[in-house]
Structure formats: structure tokens, C-alpha cells
PDB file of C-alpha atoms in Angstrom:
ATOM      1  CA  MET A   1    -230.951 126.290 -73.335  1.00 57.00           C
ATOM      2  CA  PRO A   2    -227.924 125.051 -74.792  1.00 68.00           C
ATOM      3  CA  ASP A   3    -224.575 127.047 -74.552  1.00 81.00           C
ATOM      4  CA  ALA A   4    -224.222 130.016 -76.932  1.00 92.00           C
ATOM      5  CA  PHE A   5    -220.653 129.124 -77.674  1.00 97.00           C
ATOM      6  CA  ALA A   6    -219.079 125.900 -78.129  1.00 98.00           C
ATOM      7  CA  THR A   7    -215.254 125.238 -79.341  1.00 98.00           C
ATOM      8  CA  ARG A   8    -213.249 122.355 -80.217  1.00 98.00           C
ATOM      9  CA  THR A   9    -209.813 121.540 -81.514  1.00 98.00           C
ATOM     10  CA  LEU A  10    -209.206 118.947 -84.136  1.00 98.00           C
ATOM     11  CA  ASP A  11    -205.875 117.319 -84.708  1.00 98.00           C
ATOM     12  CA  ILE A  12    -205.067 116.706 -88.463  1.00 97.00           C
ATOM     13  CA  ALA A  13    -202.204 114.502 -89.741  1.00 95.00           C
ATOM     14  CA  THR A  14    -201.305 116.189 -93.221  1.00 92.00           C
ATOM     15  CA  GLY A  15    -198.263 114.377 -93.945  1.00 88.00           C
ATOM     16  CA  ALA A  16    -195.036 115.368 -95.514  1.00 87.00           C
ATOM     17  CA  SER A  17    -196.738 116.729 -98.909  1.00 91.00           C
ATOM     18  CA  GLU A  18    -198.584 119.598 -99.842  1.00 94.00           C
ATOM     19  CA  THR A  19    -202.352 118.856 -99.316  1.00 96.00           C
ATOM     20  CA  VAL A  20    -206.024 120.239 -99.214  1.00 97.00           C
ATOM     21  CA  HIS A  21    -207.720 118.319 -96.560  1.00 97.00           C
ATOM     22  CA  ASP A  22    -211.516 118.464 -96.454  1.00 98.00           C
ATOM     23  CA  LEU A  23    -212.889 119.276 -92.892  1.00 98.00           C
ATOM     24  CA  THR A  24    -216.487 119.400 -94.064  1.00 98.00           C
ATOM     25  CA  GLY A  25    -217.479 116.156 -92.276  1.00 98.00           C
ATOM     26  CA  SER A  26    -215.822 117.203 -88.986  1.00 98.00           C
ATOM     27  CA  CYS A  27    -217.659 120.563 -89.252  1.00 98.00           C
ATOM     28  CA  VAL A  28    -220.791 118.872 -89.673  1.00 98.00           C
ATOM     29  CA  ALA A  29    -220.276 116.466 -86.903  1.00 98.00           C
ATOM     30  CA  PHE A  30    -219.466 119.116 -84.605  1.00 98.00           C
ATOM     31  CA  LEU A  31    -222.523 121.280 -85.401  1.00 98.00           C
ATOM     32  CA  ARG A  32    -224.695 118.151 -84.916  1.00 97.00           C
ATOM     33  CA  GLU A  33    -223.406 117.903 -81.315  1.00 97.00           C
ATOM     34  CA  VAL A  34    -223.421 121.616 -80.485  1.00 98.00           C
ATOM     35  CA  ALA A  35    -225.810 123.705 -82.430  1.00 97.00           C
ATOM     36  CA  ASP A  36    -229.180 122.044 -81.392  1.00 95.00           C
ATOM     37  CA  GLY A  37    -231.033 123.313 -84.468  1.00 96.00           C
ATOM     38  CA  ARG A  38    -229.980 126.954 -83.882  1.00 97.00           C
ATOM     39  CA  ASP A  39    -228.935 129.644 -86.156  1.00 98.00           C
ATOM     40  CA  GLY A  40    -225.565 130.995 -85.838  1.00 98.00           C
ATOM     41  CA  LEU A  41    -221.891 131.040 -87.113  1.00 98.00           C
ATOM     42  CA  LEU A  42    -219.252 128.483 -87.290  1.00 98.00           C
ATOM     43  CA  ASN A  43    -215.919 129.880 -87.236  1.00 98.00           C
ATOM     44  CA  VAL A  44    -212.896 127.436 -88.565  1.00 99.00           C
ATOM     45  CA  PHE A  45    -209.330 128.719 -87.750  1.00 98.00           C
ATOM     46  CA  VAL A  46    -205.980 127.322 -88.172  1.00 98.00           C
ATOM     47  CA  PRO A  47    -203.536 128.508 -85.627  1.00 98.00           C
ATOM     48  CA  HIS A  48    -200.385 128.097 -87.597  1.00 96.00           C
ATOM     49  CA  ALA A  49    -198.379 130.734 -89.628  1.00 95.00           C
ATOM     50  CA  THR A  50    -198.137 128.442 -92.508  1.00 95.00           C
ATOM     51  CA  ALA A  51    -201.707 127.132 -93.313  1.00 97.00           C
ATOM     52  CA  GLY A  52    -205.041 128.562 -94.452  1.00 98.00           C
ATOM     53  CA  ILE A  53    -208.765 127.513 -94.462  1.00 98.00           C
ATOM     54  CA  ALA A  54    -210.484 127.548 -98.115  1.00 98.00           C
ATOM     55  CA  ILE A  55    -213.892 127.225 -99.137  1.00 98.00           C
ATOM     56  CA  ILE A  56    -213.511 125.257-102.434  1.00 97.00           C
ATOM     57  CA  GLU A  57    -215.036 122.123-104.469  1.00 95.00           C
ATOM     58  CA  THR A  58    -213.041 119.133-103.841  1.00 94.00           C
ATOM     59  CA  GLY A  59    -212.619 115.619-105.503  1.00 89.00           C
ATOM     60  CA  ALA A  60    -212.894 116.916-109.111  1.00 92.00           C
ATOM     61  CA  GLY A  61    -209.502 118.376-109.273  1.00 95.00           C
ATOM     62  CA  SER A  62    -209.885 121.632-107.796  1.00 96.00           C
ATOM     63  CA  ASP A  63    -208.131 120.840-104.717  1.00 94.00           C
ATOM     64  CA  ASP A  64    -205.127 119.941-107.030  1.00 96.00           C
ATOM     65  CA  ASP A  65    -205.591 123.010-109.190  1.00 97.00           C
ATOM     66  CA  LEU A  66    -205.530 125.256-106.097  1.00 97.00           C
ATOM     67  CA  LEU A  67    -202.060 123.659-104.964  1.00 97.00           C
ATOM     68  CA  ASP A  68    -200.821 124.016-108.519  1.00 97.00           C
ATOM     69  CA  ALA A  69    -202.141 127.857-108.620  1.00 97.00           C
ATOM     70  CA  LEU A  70    -200.297 128.391-105.160  1.00 97.00           C
ATOM     71  CA  GLN A  71    -196.985 126.666-106.651  1.00 96.00           C
ATOM     72  CA  THR A  72    -197.090 129.075-109.651  1.00 97.00           C
ATOM     73  CA  LEU A  73    -197.992 132.355-107.248  1.00 96.00           C
ATOM     74  CA  LEU A  74    -195.496 131.022-104.456  1.00 95.00           C
ATOM     75  CA  PRO A  75    -192.827 128.963-105.937  1.00 95.00           C
ATOM     76  CA  ALA A  76    -190.801 126.758-103.535  1.00 90.00           C
ATOM     77  CA  ASP A  77    -187.332 128.316-104.383  1.00 91.00           C
ATOM     78  CA  ASP A  78    -184.644 130.390-102.886  1.00 89.00           C
ATOM     79  CA  ARG A  79    -186.221 133.782-103.487  1.00 91.00           C
ATOM     80  CA  TRP A  80    -187.727 134.055 -99.884  1.00 90.00           C
ATOM     81  CA  ARG A  81    -186.083 135.730 -97.122  1.00 90.00           C
ATOM     82  CA  HIS A  82    -187.367 133.609 -94.504  1.00 85.00           C
ATOM     83  CA  ARG A  83    -185.001 130.634 -94.978  1.00 80.00           C
ATOM     84  CA  HIS A  84    -185.323 128.068 -92.149  1.00 84.00           C
ATOM     85  CA  GLY A  85    -186.777 124.810 -92.916  1.00 80.00           C
ATOM     86  CA  SER A  86    -187.186 122.932 -96.371  1.00 82.00           C
ATOM     87  CA  ALA A  87    -185.967 124.963 -99.480  1.00 80.00           C
ATOM     88  CA  GLY A  88    -188.647 127.546-100.408  1.00 84.00           C
ATOM     89  CA  HIS A  89    -190.259 127.389 -96.863  1.00 89.00           C
ATOM     90  CA  GLY A  90    -190.521 131.144 -96.811  1.00 92.00           C
ATOM     91  CA  ARG A  91    -193.518 130.936 -99.248  1.00 94.00           C
ATOM     92  CA  ASP A  92    -195.311 128.745 -96.639  1.00 94.00           C
ATOM     93  CA  HIS A  93    -195.443 131.967 -94.379  1.00 95.00           C
ATOM     94  CA  VAL A  94    -196.819 134.031 -97.326  1.00 95.00           C
ATOM     95  CA  LEU A  95    -199.606 131.563 -97.837  1.00 96.00           C
ATOM     96  CA  PRO A  96    -201.837 132.900 -95.094  1.00 97.00           C
ATOM     97  CA  ALA A  97    -202.006 136.370 -96.988  1.00 96.00           C
ATOM     98  CA  ILE A  98    -203.538 134.478 -99.841  1.00 97.00           C
ATOM     99  CA  VAL A  99    -205.490 131.668 -98.309  1.00 98.00           C
ATOM    100  CA  PRO A 100    -206.339 133.133 -94.895  1.00 98.00           C
ATOM    101  CA  PRO A 101    -206.100 131.206 -91.751  1.00 98.00           C
ATOM    102  CA  HIS A 102    -209.843 131.308 -90.824  1.00 98.00           C
ATOM    103  CA  ALA A 103    -213.316 131.231 -92.509  1.00 98.00           C
ATOM    104  CA  THR A 104    -216.844 132.223 -90.836  1.00 98.00           C
ATOM    105  CA  LEU A 105    -219.552 130.249 -92.084  1.00 98.00           C
ATOM    106  CA  PRO A 106    -223.557 130.506 -91.708  1.00 98.00           C
ATOM    107  CA  VAL A 107    -225.289 127.893 -89.749  1.00 98.00           C
ATOM    108  CA  ILE A 108    -229.100 127.879 -90.145  1.00 98.00           C
ATOM    109  CA  SER A 109    -231.253 125.394 -88.039  1.00 98.00           C
ATOM    110  CA  GLY A 110    -228.154 123.815 -86.858  1.00 98.00           C
ATOM    111  CA  ARG A 111    -227.037 122.921 -90.355  1.00 98.00           C
ATOM    112  CA  LEU A 112    -223.782 124.369 -92.093  1.00 98.00           C
ATOM    113  CA  GLU A 113    -225.070 126.402 -95.186  1.00 98.00           C
ATOM    114  CA  LEU A 114    -222.621 125.562 -97.974  1.00 98.00           C
ATOM    115  CA  GLY A 115    -223.260 125.808-101.648  1.00 96.00           C
ATOM    116  CA  THR A 116    -223.702 122.423-103.660  1.00 95.00           C
ATOM    117  CA  TRP A 117    -219.962 122.056-104.420  1.00 95.00           C
ATOM    118  CA  GLN A 118    -218.251 123.828-101.579  1.00 98.00           C
ATOM    119  CA  SER A 119    -216.147 122.223 -98.852  1.00 98.00           C
ATOM    120  CA  VAL A 120    -214.278 123.641 -95.928  1.00 98.00           C
ATOM    121  CA  CYS A 121    -210.670 122.686 -96.406  1.00 98.00           C
ATOM    122  CA  LEU A 122    -207.437 123.171 -94.574  1.00 98.00           C
ATOM    123  CA  VAL A 123    -204.655 124.200 -97.202  1.00 98.00           C
ATOM    124  CA  ASP A 124    -201.399 123.261 -95.979  1.00 97.00           C
ATOM    125  CA  THR A 125    -198.166 123.634 -98.325  1.00 94.00           C
ATOM    126  CA  ASN A 126    -195.503 123.259 -95.359  1.00 93.00           C
ATOM    127  CA  ARG A 127    -193.856 119.906 -95.664  1.00 88.00           C
ATOM    128  CA  ASP A 128    -191.884 120.552 -92.595  1.00 90.00           C
ATOM    129  CA  ASN A 129    -195.065 120.334 -90.125  1.00 90.00           C
ATOM    130  CA  ALA A 130    -197.069 117.139 -90.589  1.00 90.00           C
ATOM    131  CA  ASN A 131    -199.259 117.733 -87.458  1.00 95.00           C
ATOM    132  CA  ARG A 132    -201.869 120.614 -87.613  1.00 97.00           C
ATOM    133  CA  GLN A 133    -204.696 121.876 -85.269  1.00 98.00           C
ATOM    134  CA  VAL A 134    -207.752 123.375 -86.447  1.00 98.00           C
ATOM    135  CA  ARG A 135    -210.281 125.329 -83.972  1.00 98.00           C
ATOM    136  CA  LEU A 136    -214.029 124.992 -84.870  1.00 98.00           C
ATOM    137  CA  SER A 137    -216.010 127.456 -82.802  1.00 98.00           C
ATOM    138  CA  PHE A 138    -219.867 127.697 -82.962  1.00 98.00           C
ATOM    139  CA  LEU A 139    -221.669 130.992 -81.774  1.00 98.00           C
ATOM    140  CA  GLY A 140    -225.318 130.633 -81.899  1.00 96.00           C
TER     141      GLY A 140
END
């Protein structure tokens, strides 16, 4: 019987601009290797204080709409008490309260069960940290 728990860390280069990075393909590939047709849960976790995980449609403008909405909710200006880094960086530390740093998703028969237009995405508004890690963990 395969192991009931498997985990992997992805290294993601997000660059120097705000981004929504699609992780779905990496999640599917990971499950193909470790799930072995089993039911279970996939946990996606970003161990950073300034990034989050979102389930959102990508490629049709929704990813840019999300970044625009976050800019409206969390403007990159001097209102923030947390003041190191780029101007407005304090907002990046508030982001995980709105876009949580994790998502737990169903896996049925070894396959990630997302809706038709759903993708698993890393949301990173921190222009000061171009390299992120994302941990994928399967329990099944």
C-alpha cells in the first residue's frame, strides 16, 4: 500500500511584480505521483507572511481583477505601521488575512476535484521577495 502521507516543496519565482501564479498543473502532477488512485485531501500551503493561496478562475481576467481588488482593499501607500521594504509593504503582511496561506482540496480516485473554471493559485503582492515556496501535502 502506498504511503498515506506525501509532501513536496515547490520553488516558485514570482518576480518583482504582483502576481497570481497558477499552481494547478503542479498539484495535478504531484497527485499523479503520490495519490495512486486513492481518495484523500491535498493541502496547499505557502509558508510566507506576505502571500496566499486562492482558488480562482485564471486566464479570463479574473486573476488581474483579484490583484486590482486587493490594490483597492490594501493600497500600497504609507498608511501601514509595518514599514520595512518597498513603500506600502505593510499591506503585504495583511494579505494573508484576506487570501489565506492555505487551501485544502478534495482528491477523488487520485484526481484533484476542482470545478470547471477553478485553478489553485499562489497570490503574491510582495515585490520585495521574488522567490516563494509552496508545500503540497497529500493525505489519503
